[in-house]
Coordinates of C-alpha atoms in Angstrom, one line a residue:
M1 CA 6.2 13.5 -8.9
T2 CA 8.7 14.4 -6.2
L3 CA 9.9 12.7 -3.0
T4 CA 7.3 14.7 -1.2
A5 CA 4.6 13.0 -3.3
V6 CA 6.2 9.6 -2.5
I7 CA 6.0 10.4 1.3
L8 CA 2.4 11.6 0.9
L9 CA 1.5 8.4 -1.0
G10 CA 3.1 6.4 1.9
A11 CA 1.0 8.4 4.4
F12 CA -2.1 7.7 2.4
H13 CA -1.3 4.0 2.4
G14 CA -0.8 4.2 6.2
I15 CA -4.2 5.8 6.6
N16 CA -6.0 3.2 4.5
P17 CA -7.3 0.4 6.8
A18 CA -7.0 -2.1 4.0
M19 CA -3.2 -1.7 4.1
G20 CA -3.0 -3.2 7.6
W21 CA -3.5 -0.9 10.6
L22 CA -7.1 -2.1 11.1
F23 CA -5.7 -5.7 11.1
A24 CA -3.1 -4.7 13.7
V25 CA -5.7 -3.1 15.9
A26 CA -8.0 -6.1 15.6
R27 CA -5.2 -8.4 16.7
G28 CA -4.4 -6.1 19.6
L29 CA -8.0 -5.9 20.7
Q30 CA -8.5 -9.6 20.3
E31 CA -5.7 -10.5 22.7
R32 CA -6.0 -7.3 24.7
S33 CA -2.4 -6.5 24.0
R34 CA -0.9 -3.2 22.8
D35 CA 2.4 -5.1 22.4
L36 CA 0.8 -7.5 19.9
L37 CA -0.5 -4.5 17.9
L38 CA 3.0 -2.8 18.0
Q39 CA 4.6 -6.1 16.9
S40 CA 2.2 -6.4 14.0
L41 CA 2.9 -3.1 12.4
P42 CA 6.6 -3.5 11.4
V43 CA 5.7 -6.9 9.9
I44 CA 2.9 -5.4 7.9
A45 CA 5.3 -2.6 6.7
L46 CA 7.8 -5.3 5.7
G47 CA 5.1 -7.1 3.5
H48 CA 4.2 -3.7 2.0
L49 CA 7.9 -3.0 1.3
A50 CA 8.3 -6.4 -0.4
S51 CA 5.3 -5.6 -2.7
V52 CA 6.7 -2.2 -3.7
A53 CA 10.2 -3.5 -4.1
L54 CA 8.9 -6.1 -6.5
V55 CA 7.6 -3.3 -8.7
V56 CA 11.0 -1.5 -8.3
A57 CA 12.9 -4.6 -9.4
V58 CA 10.7 -5.1 -12.5
V59 CA 11.0 -1.4 -13.5
S60 CA 14.8 -1.4 -13.0
A61 CA 15.2 -4.7 -14.8
T62 CA 13.2 -3.5 -17.9
G63 CA 14.5 0.0 -17.9
S64 CA 17.6 -1.0 -19.9
L65 CA 15.5 -3.0 -22.3
V66 CA 12.7 -0.6 -23.0
T67 CA 12.8 3.1 -23.7
G68 CA 11.5 5.4 -20.9
T69 CA 8.6 6.6 -22.9
A70 CA 7.4 3.1 -23.8
L71 CA 7.7 2.1 -20.1
A72 CA 5.8 5.2 -19.0
I73 CA 3.0 4.6 -21.5
G74 CA 2.8 0.9 -20.4
A75 CA 2.8 2.0 -16.8
G76 CA 0.1 4.5 -17.4
I77 CA -2.1 2.0 -19.1
L78 CA -1.5 -0.5 -16.3
L79 CA -2.4 2.0 -13.7
V80 CA -5.6 3.1 -15.4
G81 CA -6.6 -0.5 -16.1
F82 CA -5.9 -1.6 -12.6
G83 CA -7.8 1.4 -11.1
L84 CA -10.8 0.7 -13.3
W85 CA -10.8 -3.0 -12.4
H86 CA -10.6 -2.1 -8.7
L87 CA -13.5 0.4 -9.1
L88 CA -15.7 -2.2 -10.9
A89 CA -14.7 -5.3 -8.9
R90 CA -17.5 -6.5 -6.7
R91 CA -15.3 -8.7 -4.4
H92 CA -12.1 -8.0 -2.5
F93 CA -9.4 -10.3 -1.7
R94 CA -10.0 -12.0 1.7
W95 CA -7.7 -13.8 4.1
V96 CA -8.8 -16.7 6.4
G97 CA -9.3 -15.6 10.0
M98 CA -7.5 -13.2 12.3
R99 CA -5.0 -15.5 14.1
L100 CA -1.9 -15.3 12.0
S101 CA 1.7 -15.8 12.8
L102 CA 4.1 -12.9 12.1
P103 CA 5.3 -14.5 8.8
Q104 CA 1.7 -15.2 7.7
L105 CA 0.9 -11.5 8.6
A106 CA 3.9 -10.4 6.4
A107 CA 2.5 -12.6 3.5
W108 CA -1.0 -11.2 4.0
S109 CA 0.4 -7.6 3.9
F110 CA 2.4 -8.4 0.7
L111 CA -0.7 -9.8 -1.0
M112 CA -3.0 -7.0 0.1
S113 CA -0.4 -4.4 -1.0
S114 CA 0.0 -6.2 -4.3
V115 CA -3.8 -6.6 -4.9
H116 CA -4.3 -2.9 -4.1
G117 CA -1.5 -1.9 -6.4
A118 CA 0.7 -0.2 -3.8
G119 CA 3.8 -0.3 -5.9
L120 CA 2.0 0.8 -9.0
M121 CA 1.4 4.3 -7.5
L122 CA 5.2 4.8 -7.6
L123 CA 5.5 4.1 -11.3
P124 CA 5.4 7.8 -12.2
V125 CA 8.5 8.3 -10.0
L126 CA 10.3 5.1 -11.0
T127 CA 9.8 5.7 -14.8
R128 CA 11.2 9.2 -14.4
M129 CA 14.4 8.1 -12.7
P130 CA 17.5 8.6 -14.8
A131 CA 18.4 5.7 -17.0
G132 CA 21.8 4.4 -16.3
H133 CA 23.6 1.5 -14.8
H134 CA 21.2 -1.2 -13.6
G135 CA 22.6 -1.2 -10.0
H136 CA 22.1 2.6 -9.7
A137 CA 18.5 2.4 -11.0
L138 CA 17.7 -0.4 -8.6
S139 CA 19.3 1.3 -5.6
G140 CA 17.5 4.6 -6.4
G141 CA 14.2 2.7 -6.7
L142 CA 14.7 0.9 -3.5
F143 CA 15.5 4.2 -1.7
V144 CA 12.1 5.5 -3.0
A145 CA 10.4 2.3 -1.9
G146 CA 12.0 2.6 1.6
V147 CA 11.0 6.3 2.0
H148 CA 7.5 5.4 0.9
T149 CA 7.2 2.4 3.3
L150 CA 8.6 4.4 6.2
A151 CA 5.9 7.1 5.7
M152 CA 3.3 4.3 5.5
F153 CA 4.6 2.6 8.7
L154 CA 4.8 5.8 10.7
T155 CA 1.3 6.9 9.7
A156 CA -0.2 3.4 10.2
T157 CA 1.4 3.2 13.6
A158 CA -0.1 6.6 14.7
V159 CA -3.5 5.7 13.4
A160 CA -3.5 2.3 15.0
V161 CA -2.4 3.5 18.4
V162 CA -5.0 6.3 18.4
V163 CA -7.8 3.9 17.4
Y164 CA -6.7 1.2 19.8
E165 CA -6.2 3.6 22.8
F166 CA -9.0 6.1 22.3
V167 CA -11.4 5.4 19.6
G168 CA -12.0 1.6 19.2
V169 CA -13.1 -0.1 16.0
A170 CA -16.8 0.6 16.7
V171 CA -16.3 4.2 15.3
L172 CA -15.6 2.7 11.9
R173 CA -19.2 1.4 11.7
R174 CA -20.5 5.0 12.2
A175 CA -18.0 7.0 10.3
W176 CA -16.7 5.0 7.4
F177 CA -15.2 6.6 4.3
N178 CA -14.6 4.2 1.5
L179 CA -10.8 4.5 1.0
D180 CA -10.8 1.6 -1.4
R181 CA -12.9 3.7 -3.9
M182 CA -10.7 6.7 -3.3
W183 CA -7.6 4.5 -3.9
A184 CA -9.0 3.2 -7.2
F185 CA -9.7 6.8 -8.4
A186 CA -6.1 7.7 -7.3
L187 CA -4.8 4.8 -9.4
V188 CA -6.7 6.0 -12.4
G189 CA -5.5 9.6 -11.8
A190 CA -1.9 8.5 -11.5
G191 CA -2.2 6.5 -14.7
V192 CA -3.7 9.4 -16.6
F193 CA -0.9 11.7 -15.3
T194 CA 1.7 9.2 -16.4
L195 CA 0.2 8.9 -19.9
V196 CA -0.1 12.6 -20.4
A197 CA 3.5 13.2 -19.2
A198 CA 4.8 10.5 -21.4
V199 CA 3.2 11.7 -24.6

C-alpha cells in the first residue's frame, strides 16, 4: 500500500458522512452559519488525527518488541474481526444531541473515528514501514497519519460546502448509499490483504 492509497483512504473517510461532514453541515444549518460549519471541520479532522495517531503510537511502540510478520498477522486478524463485527452489529455508536462545543466535537470525532476503525485501515502501511529506531518509526507513522488526515479534511470540507450551499441534507433521504457497510467490507478486505501479504 503506497502513499497514494493512504491519500485515497483519507478521501474515502472524508466522503463518509459518519466521519463528520454531515455533523458539520447539520451544525451550520441549525445555526444558519457557514462560519460554524467551517469552524467544525478542522476540529473534526483533529479528532480523526488523534484516533489515527493512537494506532500509529501503538504500532511504533510494539514494532521493536514484535516481529513485523507477527504484527502484520495480528493486524490482519484485527481488521477482519473488526470489519465483521461492524457488518454484523445492529447498533451504531450515538452521541447526545447536536449542540456541542468545539472540544466536545473533537472528542466526538475521536470516538467516531475509533469506533469506525479509521486508524486500522492504515495498518498495512504501518506494518510495512522499515523497522528501526523507535523515533524514526513514530515520525514516519505520524507523517502517514498527517497525510491521511489532510486528505480526509480537504475532501470532507469540499463535500460539506457543496451539501450546505447547493444540495441540503434532504437529498440524503432520497439518495443514500450505505457507506458504513462499504467501510466494513473495506476493513475486511484490508485485513485479508494484510494477512495474505504477511504469510
